[in-house]
């Protein structure tokens, strides 16, 4: 068992109207904030790429007091074309989860290139984008689409070529934006050619300008269904207000989507450079509640996460208070939590075992 953590159980306070204080575990006196409503917004988390990610969904729901975790999110490996094409064995656990409830949403990040994290030069990327724009890789995406349809994942949300405005991935846009946009369009056409498909394609850049303004990579309204954004608590921007108002930031994304009559999403978000930042967590959840994206999935592993990462107890308490079906279990003082890990967590049907101290019951 890993080290115990303190404060994973929310110290909620029941106040008028059923609101709870979410600024717990902060230094000094902090004002209470009403619990924002995320009704109608599909919520989930990235909990692992394979079948372990499917199994953990039930544990996250229990941790959130039985909240409906409607979104399952995973990534296809980008090392080889064979793995980008995927296979039915990889997809089957996700498909079984999806079929169990018609209200669920399956989100799949799909790389646009093999060797996607191999650190290729801009010249190499430029050549690959040119080949993609000419149709050399179409058959890989037709194969993937066939596998998804065969498993019943006909309405999957495809986050294609995510964070294309950055520098991390081979499928980045900056070396040749025009070829990138043409290539995206070819991939969408190839996948939409699969009989029975109803895929939705999510265009999800990094927040901010990064290597290139993400608007210069936008491939067109006819081949994009959702305007996504990956947004972590890091620069550019010193405050959450900066993250909202900066060029190509959160407000720009929402406005861009509204101008096109499209929903928007947050396939990746979470903590990062500023550590356990409860203020960021509260503000991001309030933004989601107010703006109401189609879906959001927090990256739930360290350093970004709240359930599977014991390094962020204050942010974890805020997330749980806002997102829990039971309002974060008000009427309890924080106690001690032990992270059981994946193996023991499977036996106990929860990753963490917590002890808290009740001071009263909700009326």
XYZ file of C-alpha atoms in Angstrom:
363
model
C 0.000 0.000 0.000
C 1.202 3.480 -0.791
C 1.417 6.366 1.631
C -1.718 7.520 3.383
C -3.203 10.847 2.426
C -5.061 13.331 4.557
C -8.245 15.030 3.573
C -9.608 12.931 0.729
C -13.027 13.027 2.400
C -14.645 16.440 1.969
C -15.379 18.556 4.992
C -18.624 19.913 3.601
C -20.922 22.333 5.374
C -24.663 22.180 4.741
C -26.062 25.662 4.168
C -29.302 27.161 2.923
C -30.472 25.838 -0.398
C -28.319 22.723 -0.199
C -25.073 24.439 -1.218
C -21.779 23.260 0.199
C -18.516 25.065 0.833
C -16.018 23.926 -1.770
C -13.000 26.005 -0.712
C -11.986 23.511 1.942
C -8.320 22.824 2.724
C -7.255 26.328 1.715
C -5.104 28.545 3.889
C -6.962 31.124 5.925
C -10.643 31.976 5.942
C -12.264 31.485 2.560
C -15.802 32.379 1.535
C -18.292 29.626 0.834
C -19.258 29.212 -2.797
C -22.518 27.725 -3.993
C -22.238 24.338 -5.585
C -22.488 24.916 -9.380
C -24.841 22.700 -11.324
C -23.333 20.502 -14.023
C -26.671 18.911 -14.929
C -26.794 17.967 -18.584
C -23.006 17.933 -18.988
C -21.566 14.454 -19.566
C -18.718 13.864 -17.124
C -15.916 11.333 -17.176
C -12.208 10.838 -16.676
C -9.261 9.220 -18.355
C -8.578 6.287 -16.023
C -6.310 4.090 -18.150
C -5.949 3.131 -21.801
C -6.941 -0.532 -21.678
C -9.595 -2.601 -19.943
C -8.309 -1.342 -16.577
C -9.670 2.069 -17.533
C -13.127 0.552 -18.010
C -13.033 -1.257 -14.661
C -12.083 1.913 -12.783
C -15.180 3.814 -13.933
C -17.324 2.094 -11.293
C -14.800 2.995 -8.594
C -14.819 6.645 -9.600
C -18.610 6.640 -9.480
C -18.578 5.184 -5.948
C -16.038 7.778 -4.839
C -18.414 10.430 -6.153
C -21.319 9.096 -4.115
C -22.908 7.231 -7.017
C -22.581 10.048 -9.559
C -23.314 9.031 -13.137
C -19.966 8.810 -14.927
C -21.303 9.005 -18.472
C -18.059 9.333 -20.450
C -15.410 6.684 -21.043
C -12.227 8.077 -22.567
C -9.209 6.276 -23.961
C -6.374 6.689 -26.463
C -5.093 4.556 -29.292
C -1.337 3.988 -29.124
C 0.505 5.967 -31.770
C 3.657 3.902 -32.123
C 2.654 1.773 -35.146
C -0.037 1.880 -37.829
C -1.216 -1.551 -36.733
C -2.047 -0.230 -33.282
C -3.709 2.892 -34.677
C -5.973 0.593 -36.702
C -6.740 -1.037 -33.338
C -8.484 -4.388 -33.028
C -11.683 -5.766 -31.589
C -9.960 -7.096 -28.465
C -8.813 -3.609 -27.463
C -12.192 -2.068 -28.247
C -14.461 -4.774 -26.819
C -14.406 -3.783 -23.089
C -15.218 -0.191 -24.025
C -17.991 -1.350 -26.336
C -19.553 -3.508 -23.610
C -19.540 -0.548 -21.221
C -21.088 1.701 -23.880
C -23.873 -0.753 -24.763
C -24.992 -1.070 -21.149
C -26.567 2.414 -21.149
C -27.742 4.423 -24.177
C -26.892 7.671 -22.372
C -23.172 6.874 -22.283
C -20.505 8.421 -24.481
C -17.318 6.773 -25.729
C -14.459 9.167 -26.531
C -11.438 7.875 -28.454
C -8.268 9.856 -29.143
C -6.905 8.815 -32.543
C -3.373 9.729 -33.680
C -2.943 10.887 -37.253
C 0.538 9.398 -37.601
C 2.557 6.397 -36.490
C 5.696 7.146 -34.435
C 3.552 9.881 -32.987
C 5.831 10.641 -30.027
C 9.164 9.876 -31.697
C 10.424 13.474 -31.795
C 10.564 13.738 -35.574
C 11.896 16.930 -37.135
C 9.676 19.496 -38.803
C 11.024 18.422 -42.200
C 10.043 14.805 -41.513
C 6.617 15.872 -40.292
C 6.146 18.052 -43.362
C 6.828 15.075 -45.601
C 4.397 12.848 -43.704
C 1.678 15.496 -43.838
C 2.150 15.772 -47.582
C 1.779 12.011 -47.959
C -1.299 12.054 -45.754
C -2.861 14.831 -47.813
C -2.299 12.703 -50.918
C -4.193 9.771 -49.378
C -1.337 7.372 -48.590
C -2.699 6.595 -45.107
C -6.448 6.506 -45.785
C -6.664 2.719 -45.578
C -5.509 2.690 -41.944
C -8.432 4.864 -40.923
C -10.928 2.866 -42.951
C -9.696 -0.201 -41.075
C -10.146 1.544 -37.722
C -13.650 2.684 -38.657
C -14.581 -0.874 -39.602
C -13.392 -2.191 -36.244
C -15.372 0.458 -34.358
C -18.551 -0.289 -36.283
C -18.086 -4.051 -35.877
C -17.971 -3.618 -32.097
C -21.043 -1.378 -32.041
C -19.133 1.833 -31.315
C -20.849 3.530 -34.217
C -21.410 6.822 -32.375
C -17.913 7.197 -30.932
C -16.494 10.685 -30.488
C -13.170 10.722 -32.340
C -10.637 13.214 -30.936
C -8.479 13.249 -34.042
C -4.947 14.647 -33.999
C -5.337 16.301 -30.593
C -3.082 19.195 -29.502
C -2.132 19.779 -33.119
C -1.102 23.377 -32.393
C 1.719 22.170 -30.111
C 5.117 20.574 -30.635
C 4.769 17.211 -28.878
C 3.290 14.973 -31.555
C 4.212 13.910 -35.060
C 0.642 14.780 -36.044
C 1.299 18.455 -35.303
C 0.064 21.165 -37.645
C 2.677 23.954 -37.667
C 5.126 22.469 -40.221
C 2.448 22.618 -42.969
C -1.019 23.845 -41.903
C -2.570 23.488 -45.353
C -1.427 19.882 -45.763
C -2.570 19.150 -42.184
C -6.084 20.418 -42.910
C -6.286 18.457 -46.145
C -5.078 15.342 -44.357
C -7.693 15.756 -41.584
C -10.403 16.021 -44.239
C -9.189 12.824 -45.927
C -9.235 10.927 -42.622
C -12.781 12.042 -41.829
C -13.928 11.063 -45.331
C -12.263 7.656 -44.964
C -13.873 6.950 -41.601
C -17.280 8.226 -42.649
C -17.225 5.789 -45.561
C -17.797 2.891 -43.125
C -21.414 1.664 -43.437
C -23.412 2.312 -40.282
C -21.050 4.842 -38.719
C -22.311 7.926 -36.885
C -18.947 9.204 -35.665
C -18.491 12.727 -34.343
C -15.096 14.358 -34.854
C -13.676 16.544 -32.081
C -11.066 19.191 -32.999
C -9.124 19.645 -29.738
C -6.081 21.968 -29.649
C -4.069 23.021 -26.632
C -5.377 26.100 -24.873
C -3.505 29.184 -26.051
C -1.445 29.886 -29.104
C 1.369 27.348 -28.583
C 3.408 26.776 -31.781
C 0.681 28.095 -34.064
C -2.746 29.682 -33.524
C -5.138 26.743 -33.521
C -7.560 28.631 -35.746
C -5.000 28.256 -38.568
C -5.354 24.472 -38.285
C -9.163 24.375 -38.321
C -10.112 22.104 -41.268
C -13.698 23.252 -41.857
C -17.183 23.092 -40.394
C -18.210 20.157 -42.593
C -15.566 17.848 -41.100
C -15.669 19.007 -37.459
C -18.589 18.203 -35.144
C -17.226 19.394 -31.769
C -14.766 22.172 -30.861
C -12.647 20.742 -28.069
C -9.754 22.063 -26.026
C -7.114 20.462 -23.784
C -6.557 22.806 -20.849
C -4.310 22.238 -17.826
C -3.359 24.539 -14.956
C -0.177 25.873 -16.500
C 1.126 28.715 -18.635
C 0.260 30.594 -20.727
C -1.589 32.639 -18.129
C -0.862 33.268 -14.460
C -4.479 33.106 -13.290
C -7.651 31.338 -14.331
C -8.942 34.632 -15.692
C -5.888 34.680 -17.964
C -6.744 31.168 -19.147
C -10.226 32.377 -20.019
C -9.356 35.660 -21.717
C -5.969 35.052 -23.342
C -5.755 34.827 -27.145
C -6.972 31.371 -28.207
C -8.080 30.677 -24.635
C -11.249 29.249 -23.121
C -13.495 32.159 -24.099
C -12.157 32.157 -27.658
C -12.971 28.450 -27.909
C -16.559 28.896 -26.682
C -17.143 31.860 -28.983
C -15.593 30.044 -31.949
C -17.929 27.096 -31.395
C -20.992 29.328 -30.947
C -20.287 31.160 -34.199
C -20.439 27.803 -35.974
C -23.404 26.402 -34.084
C -21.304 23.554 -32.683
C -20.971 22.057 -29.201
C -17.638 22.260 -27.421
C -15.777 19.936 -25.059
C -12.806 19.434 -22.745
C -11.339 16.002 -23.576
C -8.332 16.698 -21.321
C -8.080 18.999 -18.342
C -6.635 18.995 -14.863
C -3.963 20.253 -12.497
C -0.338 20.605 -13.522
C 2.457 23.124 -13.024
C 0.901 24.870 -10.025
C 0.359 21.716 -8.012
C -2.630 21.171 -5.736
C -4.537 24.299 -6.732
C -8.027 24.206 -5.219
C -8.836 27.646 -6.636
C -8.127 26.426 -10.183
C -10.279 23.347 -9.608
C -13.194 25.408 -8.316
C -12.962 27.944 -11.144
C -12.698 25.310 -13.874
C -15.728 23.425 -12.536
C -17.666 26.685 -12.321
C -16.694 27.464 -15.926
C -17.932 24.025 -17.019
C -21.165 24.433 -15.056
C -21.864 27.856 -16.498
C -20.853 27.220 -20.115
C -22.109 23.602 -20.323
C -19.867 21.769 -22.786
C -21.074 18.564 -24.386
C -18.679 16.598 -22.182
C -15.520 16.899 -20.101
C -12.999 14.304 -18.938
C -10.378 15.107 -16.336
C -7.006 13.371 -16.727
C -7.104 11.358 -13.518
C -3.501 10.442 -12.861
C -0.655 12.334 -11.197
C 0.046 15.202 -11.426
C -3.298 16.114 -13.014
C -5.909 14.060 -11.198
C -8.131 13.984 -8.145
C -9.166 10.388 -7.432
C -6.118 8.352 -8.380
C -3.592 10.983 -7.288
C -3.116 11.469 -3.536
C -0.834 14.469 -4.174
C -3.836 16.799 -4.656
C -6.064 16.454 -1.561
C -7.428 20.024 -1.580
C -8.356 19.961 -5.253
C -9.720 16.456 -4.791
C -12.025 17.719 -2.049
C -13.333 20.500 -4.311
C -13.923 18.135 -7.221
C -15.724 15.664 -5.010
C -17.887 18.316 -3.369
C -19.003 19.705 -6.730
C -19.345 16.491 -8.731
C -20.676 14.045 -6.150
C -24.244 12.816 -6.371
C -24.480 13.312 -2.599
C -22.946 16.773 -2.593
C -19.592 15.637 -1.272
C -21.023 13.982 1.851
C -21.444 17.091 4.028
C -21.374 16.586 7.777
C -17.966 14.906 7.868
C -14.573 16.106 8.986
C -11.625 15.032 6.865
C -9.899 11.908 8.053
C -7.223 9.608 6.762
C -7.135 7.830 3.421
C -5.040 4.889 2.297
C -4.391 4.378 -1.413
C -4.743 0.638 -2.039
C -3.433 0.672 -5.584
C -5.050 -1.076 -8.491
C -4.666 -4.685 -7.277
C -5.942 -4.346 -3.692
C -8.395 -1.713 -4.845
C -10.017 -4.331 -7.050
C -10.616 -6.587 -4.041
C -12.058 -3.785 -1.902
C -14.047 -2.356 -4.840
C -12.473 1.061 -4.334
C -8.966 2.369 -4.784
C -8.919 4.232 -1.490
C -10.188 3.329 1.969
C -10.984 6.360 4.099
C -11.813 7.073 7.717
C -13.734 10.254 8.492
C -15.503 11.660 11.526
C -19.169 12.596 11.314
C -20.434 15.629 13.199
C -24.088 15.343 12.318
C -26.610 14.064 9.811
C -28.215 15.892 6.957
C -31.880 16.583 7.772
